[in-house]
Coordinates of C-alpha atoms and ligand atoms in Angstrom, one line a residue:
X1051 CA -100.6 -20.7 97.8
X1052 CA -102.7 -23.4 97.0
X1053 CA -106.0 -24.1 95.4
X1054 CA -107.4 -24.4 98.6
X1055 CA -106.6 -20.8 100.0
X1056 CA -108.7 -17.9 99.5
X1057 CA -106.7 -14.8 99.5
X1058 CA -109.1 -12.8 99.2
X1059 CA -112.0 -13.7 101.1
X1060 CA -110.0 -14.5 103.9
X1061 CA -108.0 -11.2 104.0
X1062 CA -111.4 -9.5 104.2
X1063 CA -112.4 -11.5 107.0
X1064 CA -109.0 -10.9 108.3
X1065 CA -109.5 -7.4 108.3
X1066 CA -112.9 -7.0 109.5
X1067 CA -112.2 -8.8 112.3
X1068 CA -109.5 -6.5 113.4
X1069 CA -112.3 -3.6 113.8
X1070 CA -111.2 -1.2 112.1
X1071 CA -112.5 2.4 112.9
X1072 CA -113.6 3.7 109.6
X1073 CA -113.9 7.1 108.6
X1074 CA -114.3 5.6 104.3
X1075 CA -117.1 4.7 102.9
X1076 CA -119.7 3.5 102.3
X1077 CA -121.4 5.2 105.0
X1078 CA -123.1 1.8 106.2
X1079 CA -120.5 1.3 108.3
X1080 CA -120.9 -2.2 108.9
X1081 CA -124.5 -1.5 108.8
X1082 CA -125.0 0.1 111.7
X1083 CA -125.6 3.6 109.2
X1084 CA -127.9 1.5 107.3
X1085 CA -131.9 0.6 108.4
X1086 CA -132.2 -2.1 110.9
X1087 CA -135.0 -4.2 109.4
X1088 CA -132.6 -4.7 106.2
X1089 CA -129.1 -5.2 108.1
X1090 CA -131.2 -7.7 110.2
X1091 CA -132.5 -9.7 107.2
X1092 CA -129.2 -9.7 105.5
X1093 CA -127.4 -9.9 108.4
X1094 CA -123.9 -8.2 110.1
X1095 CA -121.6 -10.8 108.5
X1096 CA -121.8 -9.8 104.7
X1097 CA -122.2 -6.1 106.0
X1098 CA -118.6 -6.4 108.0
X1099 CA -117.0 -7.0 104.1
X1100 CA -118.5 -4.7 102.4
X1101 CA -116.2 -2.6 102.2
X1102 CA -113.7 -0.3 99.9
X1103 CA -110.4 0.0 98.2
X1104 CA -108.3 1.3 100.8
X1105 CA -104.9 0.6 100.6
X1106 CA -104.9 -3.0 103.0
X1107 CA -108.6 -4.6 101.1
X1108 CA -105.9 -4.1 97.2
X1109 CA -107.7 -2.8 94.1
X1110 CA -109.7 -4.2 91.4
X1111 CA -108.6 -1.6 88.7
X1112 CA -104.8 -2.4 89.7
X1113 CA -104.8 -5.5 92.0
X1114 CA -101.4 -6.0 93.8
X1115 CA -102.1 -8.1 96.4
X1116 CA -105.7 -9.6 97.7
X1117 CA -107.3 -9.4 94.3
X1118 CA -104.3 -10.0 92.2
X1119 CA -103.6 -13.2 94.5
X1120 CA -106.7 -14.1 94.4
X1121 CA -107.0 -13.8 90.3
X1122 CA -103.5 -15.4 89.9
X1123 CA -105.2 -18.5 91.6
X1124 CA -108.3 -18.3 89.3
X1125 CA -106.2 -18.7 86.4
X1126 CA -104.3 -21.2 87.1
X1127 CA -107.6 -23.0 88.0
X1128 CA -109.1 -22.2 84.4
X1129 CA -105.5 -22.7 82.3
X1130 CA -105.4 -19.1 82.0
X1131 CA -102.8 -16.4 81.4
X1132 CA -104.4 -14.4 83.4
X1133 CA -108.3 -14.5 84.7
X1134 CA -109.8 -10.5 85.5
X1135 CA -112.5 -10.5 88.2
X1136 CA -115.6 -8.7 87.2
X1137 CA -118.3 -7.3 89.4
X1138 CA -120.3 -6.4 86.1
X1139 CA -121.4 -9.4 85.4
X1140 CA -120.8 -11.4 82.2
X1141 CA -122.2 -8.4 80.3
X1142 CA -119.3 -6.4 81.2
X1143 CA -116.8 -9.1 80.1
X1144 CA -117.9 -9.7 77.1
X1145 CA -117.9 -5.8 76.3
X1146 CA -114.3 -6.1 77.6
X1147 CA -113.7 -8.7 75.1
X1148 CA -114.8 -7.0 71.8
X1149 CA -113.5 -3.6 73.1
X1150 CA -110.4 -4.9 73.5
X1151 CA -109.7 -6.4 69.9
X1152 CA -111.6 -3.6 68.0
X1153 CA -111.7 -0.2 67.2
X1154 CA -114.1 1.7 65.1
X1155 CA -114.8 0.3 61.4
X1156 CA -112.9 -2.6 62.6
X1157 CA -114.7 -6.2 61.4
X1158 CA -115.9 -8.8 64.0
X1159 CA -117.3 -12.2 62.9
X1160 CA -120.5 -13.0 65.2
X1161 CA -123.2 -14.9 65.2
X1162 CA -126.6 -13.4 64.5
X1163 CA -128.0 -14.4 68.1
X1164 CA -125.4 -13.0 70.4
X1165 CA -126.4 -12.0 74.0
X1166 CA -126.9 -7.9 73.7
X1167 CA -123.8 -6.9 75.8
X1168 CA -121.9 -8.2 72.0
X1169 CA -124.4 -5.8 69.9
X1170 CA -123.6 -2.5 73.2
X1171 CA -119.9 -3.0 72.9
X1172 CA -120.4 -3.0 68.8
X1173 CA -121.9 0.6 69.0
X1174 CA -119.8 2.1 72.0
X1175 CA -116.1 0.8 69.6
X1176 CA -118.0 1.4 66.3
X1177 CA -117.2 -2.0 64.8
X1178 CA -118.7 -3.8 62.4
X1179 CA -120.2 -7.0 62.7
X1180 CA -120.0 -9.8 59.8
X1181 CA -122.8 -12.1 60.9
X1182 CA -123.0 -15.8 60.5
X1183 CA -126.2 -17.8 60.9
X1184 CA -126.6 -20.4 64.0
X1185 CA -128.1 -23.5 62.8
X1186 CA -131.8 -23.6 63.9
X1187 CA -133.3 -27.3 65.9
X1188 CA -136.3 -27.1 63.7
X1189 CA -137.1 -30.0 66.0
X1190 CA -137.1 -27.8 69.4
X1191 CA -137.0 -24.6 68.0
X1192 CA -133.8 -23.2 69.3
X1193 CA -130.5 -22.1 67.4
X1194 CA -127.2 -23.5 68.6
X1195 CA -124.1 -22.5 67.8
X1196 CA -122.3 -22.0 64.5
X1197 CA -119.8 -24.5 62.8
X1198 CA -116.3 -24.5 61.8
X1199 CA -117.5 -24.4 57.7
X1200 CA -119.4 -21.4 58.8
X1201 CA -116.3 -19.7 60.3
X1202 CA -114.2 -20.5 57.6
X1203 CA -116.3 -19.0 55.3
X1204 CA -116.8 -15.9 57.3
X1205 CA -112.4 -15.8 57.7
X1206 CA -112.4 -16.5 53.8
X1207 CA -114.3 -13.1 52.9
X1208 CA -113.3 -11.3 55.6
X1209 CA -109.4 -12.2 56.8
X1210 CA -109.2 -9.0 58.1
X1211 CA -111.7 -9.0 60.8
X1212 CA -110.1 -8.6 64.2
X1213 CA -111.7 -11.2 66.1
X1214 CA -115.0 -14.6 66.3
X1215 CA -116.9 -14.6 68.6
X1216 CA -118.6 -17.9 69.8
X1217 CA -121.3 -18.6 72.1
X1218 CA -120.6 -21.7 73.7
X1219 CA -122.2 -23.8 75.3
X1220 CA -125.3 -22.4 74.5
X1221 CA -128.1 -21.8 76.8
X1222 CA -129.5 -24.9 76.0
X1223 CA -126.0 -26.7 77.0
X1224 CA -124.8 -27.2 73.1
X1225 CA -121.5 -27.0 72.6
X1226 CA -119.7 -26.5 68.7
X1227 CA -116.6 -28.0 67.9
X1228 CA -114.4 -25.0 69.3
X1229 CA -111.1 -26.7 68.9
X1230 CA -111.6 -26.7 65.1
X1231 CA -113.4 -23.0 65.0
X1232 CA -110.4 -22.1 67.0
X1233 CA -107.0 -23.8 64.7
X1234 CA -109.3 -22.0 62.3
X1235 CA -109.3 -18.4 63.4
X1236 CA -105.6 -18.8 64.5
X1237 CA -104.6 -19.6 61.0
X1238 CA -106.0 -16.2 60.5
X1239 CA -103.9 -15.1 63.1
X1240 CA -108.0 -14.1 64.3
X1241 CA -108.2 -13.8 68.1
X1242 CA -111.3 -16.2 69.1
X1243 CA -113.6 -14.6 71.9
X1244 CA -115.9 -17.2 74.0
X1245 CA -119.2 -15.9 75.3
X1246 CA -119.1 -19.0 77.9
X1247 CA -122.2 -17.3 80.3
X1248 CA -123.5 -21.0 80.3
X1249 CA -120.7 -23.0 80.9
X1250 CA -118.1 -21.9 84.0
X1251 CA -118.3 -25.8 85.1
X1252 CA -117.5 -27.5 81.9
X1253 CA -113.4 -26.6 82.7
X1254 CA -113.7 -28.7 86.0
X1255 CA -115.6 -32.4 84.0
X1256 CA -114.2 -34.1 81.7
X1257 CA -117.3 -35.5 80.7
X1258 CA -118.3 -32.1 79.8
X1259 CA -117.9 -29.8 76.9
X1260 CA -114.5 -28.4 76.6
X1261 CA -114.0 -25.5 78.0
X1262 CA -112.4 -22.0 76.1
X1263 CA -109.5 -22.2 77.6
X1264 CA -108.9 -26.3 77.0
X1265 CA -110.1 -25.3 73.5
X1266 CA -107.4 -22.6 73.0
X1267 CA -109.2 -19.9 72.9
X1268 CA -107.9 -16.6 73.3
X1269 CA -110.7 -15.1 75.8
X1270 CA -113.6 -16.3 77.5
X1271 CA -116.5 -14.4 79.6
X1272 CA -117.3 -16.7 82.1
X1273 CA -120.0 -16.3 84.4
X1274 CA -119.3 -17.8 87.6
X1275 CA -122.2 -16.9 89.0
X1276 CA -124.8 -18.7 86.7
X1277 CA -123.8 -22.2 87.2
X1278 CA -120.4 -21.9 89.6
X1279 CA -121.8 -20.7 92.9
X1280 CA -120.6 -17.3 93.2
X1281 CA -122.7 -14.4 94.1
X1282 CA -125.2 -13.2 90.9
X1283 CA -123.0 -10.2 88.8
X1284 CA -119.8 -11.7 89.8
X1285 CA -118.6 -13.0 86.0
X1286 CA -114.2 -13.8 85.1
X1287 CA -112.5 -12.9 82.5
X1288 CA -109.9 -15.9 80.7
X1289 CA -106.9 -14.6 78.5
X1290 CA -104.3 -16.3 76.9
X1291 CA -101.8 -13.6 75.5
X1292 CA -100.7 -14.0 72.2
X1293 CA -103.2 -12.6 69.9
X1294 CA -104.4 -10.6 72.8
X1295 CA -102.3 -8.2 74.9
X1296 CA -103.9 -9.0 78.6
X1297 CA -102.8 -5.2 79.2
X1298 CA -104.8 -4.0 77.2
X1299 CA -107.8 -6.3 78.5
X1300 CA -107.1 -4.7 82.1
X1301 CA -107.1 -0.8 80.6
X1302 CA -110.7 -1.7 79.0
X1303 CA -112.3 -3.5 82.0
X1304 CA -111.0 -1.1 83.8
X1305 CA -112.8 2.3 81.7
X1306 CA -116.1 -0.4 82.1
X1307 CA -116.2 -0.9 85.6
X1308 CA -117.3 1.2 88.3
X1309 CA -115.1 2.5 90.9
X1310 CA -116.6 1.2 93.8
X1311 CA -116.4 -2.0 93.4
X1312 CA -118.2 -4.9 95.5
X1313 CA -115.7 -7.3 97.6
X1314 CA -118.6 -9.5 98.8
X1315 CA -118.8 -10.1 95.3
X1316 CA -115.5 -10.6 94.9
X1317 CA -115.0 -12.5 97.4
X1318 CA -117.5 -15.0 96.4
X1319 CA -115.7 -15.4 92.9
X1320 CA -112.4 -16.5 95.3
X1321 CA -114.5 -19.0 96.9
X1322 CA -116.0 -20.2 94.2
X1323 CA -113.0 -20.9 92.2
X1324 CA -111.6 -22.6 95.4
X1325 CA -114.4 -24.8 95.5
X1326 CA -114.4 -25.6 91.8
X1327 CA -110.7 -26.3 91.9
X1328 CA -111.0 -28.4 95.0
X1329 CA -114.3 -30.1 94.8
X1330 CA -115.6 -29.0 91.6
X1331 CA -115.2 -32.9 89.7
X1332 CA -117.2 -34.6 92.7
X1333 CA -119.7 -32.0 92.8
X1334 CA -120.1 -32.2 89.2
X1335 CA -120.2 -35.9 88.9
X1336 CA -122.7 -36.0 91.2
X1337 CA -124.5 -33.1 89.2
X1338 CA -124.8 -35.3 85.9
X1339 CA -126.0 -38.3 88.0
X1340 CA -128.7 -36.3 89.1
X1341 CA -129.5 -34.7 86.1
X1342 CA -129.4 -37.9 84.3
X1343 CA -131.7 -39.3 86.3
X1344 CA -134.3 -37.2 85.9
X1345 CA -133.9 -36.9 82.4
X1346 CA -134.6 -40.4 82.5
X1347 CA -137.8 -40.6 84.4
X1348 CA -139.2 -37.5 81.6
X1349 CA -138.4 -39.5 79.3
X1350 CA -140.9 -41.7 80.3
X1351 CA -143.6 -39.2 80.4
X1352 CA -146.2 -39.3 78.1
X1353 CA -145.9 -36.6 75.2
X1354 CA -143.3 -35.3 77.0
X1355 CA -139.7 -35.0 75.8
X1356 CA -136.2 -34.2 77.0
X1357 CA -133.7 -34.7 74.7
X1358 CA -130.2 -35.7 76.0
X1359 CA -126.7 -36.7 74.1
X1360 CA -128.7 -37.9 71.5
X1361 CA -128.6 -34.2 70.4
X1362 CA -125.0 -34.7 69.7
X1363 CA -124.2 -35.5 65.7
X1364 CA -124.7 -32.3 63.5
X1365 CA -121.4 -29.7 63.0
X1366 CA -123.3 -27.2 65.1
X1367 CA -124.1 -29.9 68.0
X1368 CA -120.6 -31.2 68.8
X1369 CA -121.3 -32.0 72.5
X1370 CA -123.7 -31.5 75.1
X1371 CA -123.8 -30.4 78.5
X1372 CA -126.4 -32.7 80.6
X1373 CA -127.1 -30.8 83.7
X1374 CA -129.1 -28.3 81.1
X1375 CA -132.6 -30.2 81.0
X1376 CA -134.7 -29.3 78.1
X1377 CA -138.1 -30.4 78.5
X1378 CA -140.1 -29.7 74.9
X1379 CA -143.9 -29.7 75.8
X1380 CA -145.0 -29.6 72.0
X1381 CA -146.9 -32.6 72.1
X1382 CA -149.0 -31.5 75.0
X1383 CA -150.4 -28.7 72.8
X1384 CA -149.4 -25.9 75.3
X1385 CA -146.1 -23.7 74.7
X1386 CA -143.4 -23.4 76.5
X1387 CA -144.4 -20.2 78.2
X1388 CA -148.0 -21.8 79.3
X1389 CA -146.1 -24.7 80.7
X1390 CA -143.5 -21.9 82.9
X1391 CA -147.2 -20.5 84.3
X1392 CA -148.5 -23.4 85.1
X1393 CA -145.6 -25.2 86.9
X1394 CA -145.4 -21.6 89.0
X1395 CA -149.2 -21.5 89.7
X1396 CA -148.9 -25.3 90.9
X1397 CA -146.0 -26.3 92.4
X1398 CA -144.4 -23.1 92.9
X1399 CA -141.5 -23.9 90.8
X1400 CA -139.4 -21.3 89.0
X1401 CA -137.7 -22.7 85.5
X1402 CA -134.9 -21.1 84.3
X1403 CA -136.1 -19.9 81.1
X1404 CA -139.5 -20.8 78.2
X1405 CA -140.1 -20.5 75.1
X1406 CA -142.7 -21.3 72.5
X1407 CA -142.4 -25.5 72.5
X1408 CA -139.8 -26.1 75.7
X1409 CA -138.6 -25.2 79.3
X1410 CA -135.3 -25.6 80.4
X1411 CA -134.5 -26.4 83.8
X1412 CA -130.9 -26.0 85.5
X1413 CA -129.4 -28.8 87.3
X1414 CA -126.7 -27.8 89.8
X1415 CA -124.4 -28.9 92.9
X1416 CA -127.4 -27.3 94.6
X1417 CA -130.2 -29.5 93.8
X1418 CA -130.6 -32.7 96.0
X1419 CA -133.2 -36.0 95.0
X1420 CA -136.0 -33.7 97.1
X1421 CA -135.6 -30.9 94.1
X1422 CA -135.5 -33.6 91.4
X1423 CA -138.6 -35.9 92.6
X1424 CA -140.4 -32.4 92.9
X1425 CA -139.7 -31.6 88.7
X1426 CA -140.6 -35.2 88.2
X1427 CA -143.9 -35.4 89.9
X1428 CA -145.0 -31.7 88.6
X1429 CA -144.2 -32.8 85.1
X1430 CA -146.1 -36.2 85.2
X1431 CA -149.1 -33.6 86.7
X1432 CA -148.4 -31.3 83.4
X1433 CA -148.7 -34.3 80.9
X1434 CA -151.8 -35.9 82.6
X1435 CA -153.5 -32.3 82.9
X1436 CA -152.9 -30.9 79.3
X1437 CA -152.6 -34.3 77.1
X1438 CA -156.3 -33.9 75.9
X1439 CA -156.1 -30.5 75.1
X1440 CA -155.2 -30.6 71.7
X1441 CA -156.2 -26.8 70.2
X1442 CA -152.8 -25.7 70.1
X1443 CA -151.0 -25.8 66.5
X1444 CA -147.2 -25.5 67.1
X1445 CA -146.1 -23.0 64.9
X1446 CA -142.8 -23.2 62.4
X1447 CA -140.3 -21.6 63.6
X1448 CA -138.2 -19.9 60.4
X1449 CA -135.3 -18.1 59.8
X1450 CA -134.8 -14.4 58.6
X1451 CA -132.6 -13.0 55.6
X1452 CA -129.8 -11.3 56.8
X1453 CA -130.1 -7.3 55.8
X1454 CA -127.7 -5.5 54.3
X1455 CA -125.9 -3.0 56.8
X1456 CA -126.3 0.1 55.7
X1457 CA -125.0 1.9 58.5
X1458 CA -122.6 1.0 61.4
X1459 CA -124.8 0.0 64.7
X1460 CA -123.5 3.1 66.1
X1461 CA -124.0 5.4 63.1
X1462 CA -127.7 3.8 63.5
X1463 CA -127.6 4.9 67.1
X1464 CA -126.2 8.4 67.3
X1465 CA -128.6 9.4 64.3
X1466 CA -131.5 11.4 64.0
X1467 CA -134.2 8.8 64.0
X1468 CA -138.2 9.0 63.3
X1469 CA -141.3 6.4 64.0
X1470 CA -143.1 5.2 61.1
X1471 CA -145.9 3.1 60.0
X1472 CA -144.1 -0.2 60.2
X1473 CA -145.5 -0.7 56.3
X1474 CA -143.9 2.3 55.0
X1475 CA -140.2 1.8 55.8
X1476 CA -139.2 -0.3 53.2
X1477 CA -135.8 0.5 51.9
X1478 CA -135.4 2.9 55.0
X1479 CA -132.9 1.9 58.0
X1480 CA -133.8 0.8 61.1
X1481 CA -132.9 2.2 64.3
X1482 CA -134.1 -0.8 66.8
X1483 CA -133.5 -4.1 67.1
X1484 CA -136.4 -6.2 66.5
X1485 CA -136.8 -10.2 67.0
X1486 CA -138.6 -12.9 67.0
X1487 CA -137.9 -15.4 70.6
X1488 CA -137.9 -18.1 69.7
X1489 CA -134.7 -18.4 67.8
X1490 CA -133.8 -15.6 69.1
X1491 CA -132.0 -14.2 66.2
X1492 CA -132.5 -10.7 65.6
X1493 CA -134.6 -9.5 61.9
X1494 CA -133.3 -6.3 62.3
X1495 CA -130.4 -4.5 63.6
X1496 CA -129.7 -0.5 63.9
X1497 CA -128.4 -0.3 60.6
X1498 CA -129.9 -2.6 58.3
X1499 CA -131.8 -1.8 55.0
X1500 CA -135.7 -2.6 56.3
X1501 CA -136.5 -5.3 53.2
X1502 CA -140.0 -6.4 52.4
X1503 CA -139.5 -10.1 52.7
X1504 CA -138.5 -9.2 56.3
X1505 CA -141.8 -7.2 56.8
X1506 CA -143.3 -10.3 55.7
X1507 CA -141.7 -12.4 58.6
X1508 CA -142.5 -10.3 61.1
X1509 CA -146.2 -10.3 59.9
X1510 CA -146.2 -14.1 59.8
X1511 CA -144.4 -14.5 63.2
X1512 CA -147.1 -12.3 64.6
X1513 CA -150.1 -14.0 63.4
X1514 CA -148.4 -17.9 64.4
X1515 CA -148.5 -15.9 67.8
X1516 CA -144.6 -15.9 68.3
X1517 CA -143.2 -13.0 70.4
X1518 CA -141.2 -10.3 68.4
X1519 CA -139.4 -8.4 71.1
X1520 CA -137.4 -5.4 71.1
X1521 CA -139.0 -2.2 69.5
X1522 CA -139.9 0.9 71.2
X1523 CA -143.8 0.2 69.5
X1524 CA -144.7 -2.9 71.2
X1525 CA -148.2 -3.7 69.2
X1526 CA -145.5 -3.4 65.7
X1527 CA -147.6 -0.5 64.1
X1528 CA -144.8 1.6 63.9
X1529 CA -140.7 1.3 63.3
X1530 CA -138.3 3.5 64.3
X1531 CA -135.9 4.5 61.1
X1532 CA -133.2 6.7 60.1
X1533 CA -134.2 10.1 59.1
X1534 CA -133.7 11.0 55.6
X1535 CA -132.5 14.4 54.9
X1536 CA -133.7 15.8 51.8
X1537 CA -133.0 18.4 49.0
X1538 CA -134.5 21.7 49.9
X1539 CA -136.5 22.5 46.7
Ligands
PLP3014 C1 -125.4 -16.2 76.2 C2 -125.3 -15.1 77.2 N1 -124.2 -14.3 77.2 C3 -124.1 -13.3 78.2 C4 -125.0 -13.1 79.2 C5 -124.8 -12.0 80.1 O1 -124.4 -12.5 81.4 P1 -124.7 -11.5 82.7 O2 -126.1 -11.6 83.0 O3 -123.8 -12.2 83.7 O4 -124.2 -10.2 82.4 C6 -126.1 -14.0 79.2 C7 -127.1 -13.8 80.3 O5 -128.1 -14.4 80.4 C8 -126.3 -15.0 78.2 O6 -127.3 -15.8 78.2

């Protein structure tokens, strides 16, 4: 077999064309079970594949032959061991990773703004996490990833956790120096775990980042579907054995994934890889040029900015990944979020994420010169429409003390809990995650001893009109916090 097969997706098409008479579900049946105004929009060919694990169409919770084929070819294409197909997205990979290296009251070195699916898979093993602080662009706002000091540290007082995770590249397209956090954690003999949601092309340019795998990493959660054309909840899973037993990977991904698992899903992760392997470094190329391009034009757009490898130079920003474009509207006096409105309102265009001073637009083998000159023009119209509005005062954007954990997260969570007036928990624990996006670093975790001088962040978050997201108590008048059982008098 070659890079150019698809084992998979072409065994399914095999099969369906074959017409099988099926008494399995799902009850569809190629749609014809299924109501006509939806099978006629989706339409009879995705139906035909969507299908089940009987014994010909191989099984994602043992593969043997389609899948396993089809996941052999997968690593190979990412310098893997072995690459495990997931129809849970990158959530469920990355709760795969850090159920598969810890158990509970086992250490795991994070970094304080880990995606959630990090914080669920804490609680469900009953780990601990040892956090380390991303370093904060006080210029744009964001965090980025942590360094190889930072790691050392962290493997310094804690030699015994079981496992780093990184984040990398981050949302933004900043990448750490991952070799070095890597020959770190191995001289630890500390497995390192790769959150890689934003970076499934970086493996396939070598004007890109470096990838987990080239890095040496021991696992990476890779979402195919975000940036490498497969079908949105399809995500891989990279191993290199060693420090990781891929066995054991399989057994966890395996309690975490549903039983009925979706083959047009997994069939578009065979034809992705295929076309990554194949095509991947042309497409690519011709990604960056794009992307490059229009970087270039908003960079002559007046009080406007979109900041490219110049980024590069700090321990946390090692590299960059271009195709991410960051426009920062701070100048303009609007946020980020006002600009996401507006861009919708006017030129119907949908950006891939705001926040308080930027937008950050995706650049991918989908987007042609008609989708770049439309960015281009609409963000000209932005600067000239909002230049003379100057009302807005950027806020600072600061950085929270770390709490002391008090509790495990999943202590926190399977306690008896109560909602108090957010000025009286002092000293208490919190149940709920609270934080402030932009950095996105959590203040609180379940857990955590509530301190004053966090209070007192929250407060002034709220009044420089940055978001604080998570609790149950939206408007922040009340916390939710550990009860406290007391002597009966
Ligand atoms: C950094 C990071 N990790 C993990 C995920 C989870 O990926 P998925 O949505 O495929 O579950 C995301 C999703 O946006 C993310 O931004």
């Amino acid at each position: 077999m070659t890079q150019h097969d698809t084992p998979l997706f072409t065994g399914l098409k095999k099969h369906s064309a074959a017409k099988p008479v099926q008494f399995h579900i799902p009850g569809h049946k190629k749609g014809t079970g299924m109501d006509p105004e939806f099978r006629e929009f989706i339409g009879e060919n995705i139906l035909s594949i969507d299908l089940i694990n009987i014994a010909p169409l191989d099984d994602l919770h043992q593969p043997r032959s389609l899948i396993k084929d089809a996941q052999d070819l997968a690593a190979k294409a990412f310098g893997a061991d072995y690459t495990f197909f997931s129809v849970q997205g990158t959530s469920g990979a990355i709760m795969t990773m850090v159920m598969s290296v810890c158990g509970p009251g086992d250490k795991i070195i994070v970094p304080r703004n880990v995606h959630k699916s990090v914080m669920s898979a804490i609680v469900f093993c009953g780990a601990i996490p040892i956090f380390i602080h991303p370093e904060v662009d006080k210029e744009l706002g964001i965090s980025h990833g942590i360094t190889p000091d930072s790691v050392s540290s962290a493997l310094q007082l804690h030699p015994d956790a079981k496992g780093v995770l990184v984040i990398n590249p981050t949302y933004f397209g900043v990448a750490a120096d991952l070799k070095s956090i890597v020959k770190i954690s191995h001289s630890y003999d500390v497995p390192v775990l790769v959150d890689e949601a934003h970076g499934v092309h970086i493996h396939f340019h070598d004007r890109l980042p470096v990838s987990a795998m080239q890095a040496g990493a021991d696992m990476a959660a890779t979402s195919v579907h975000k940036l490498g054309g497969s079908m949105t909840q399809s995500s891989i899973l990279n191993v290199r054995e060693g420090l990781v037993s891929a066995k054991r990977v399989q057994t966890i991904l395996s309690m975490l994934t549903t039983t009925s698992t979706s083959y047009p899903l997994l069939a578009s992760l065979d034809v992705a890889r295929k076309r990554l392997a194949t095509e991947g470094k042309q497409l690519i190329e011709k990604t960056i040029t794009l992307a490059e391009k229009i970087r270039t034009e908003l960079k002559e757009v007046e009080l406007i900015s979109c900041v490219g490898a110049e980024i590069v130079g700090t321990k946390a920003t090692f590299d960059f990944d271009p195709t991410k474009i960051i426009i920062s509207v701070k100048e303009l006096g609007i946020t980020g979020y006002h600009a996401e409105k507006w861009l919708r309102e006017t030129y119907n265009i949908e950006v891939e994420l705001s926040d308080l001073y930027n937008i950050l637009c995706i650049i991918t083998p989908g987007d042609t010169i008609k989708e770049a000159n439309i960015l281009i023009e609409a963000i000209q119209s932005l600067s000239k429409t909002f230049r003379h509005d100057d009302s807005f005062v950027s806020p600072h954007v600061m950085l929270p003390d770390i709490p002391l954990l008090a509790l495990s997260p999943r202590e926190a969570f399977y306690s008896e809990t109560e909602l108090l007036p957010i000025d009286q928990t002092v000293g208490r624990i919190c149940a709920e995650f609270i934080m402030v996006y932009p950095p996105g670093i959590p203040i609180f975790i379940p857990g955590e001893i509530i301190t004053k001088d966090n209070l007192t962040y929250i407060h002034e978050n709220i009044e420089a009109g940055l978001p604080v997201q998570g609790p149950e108590d939206e408007s922040l008048q009340y916390l939710r916090v550990i009860k406290e059982h007391r002597a009966i008098q």
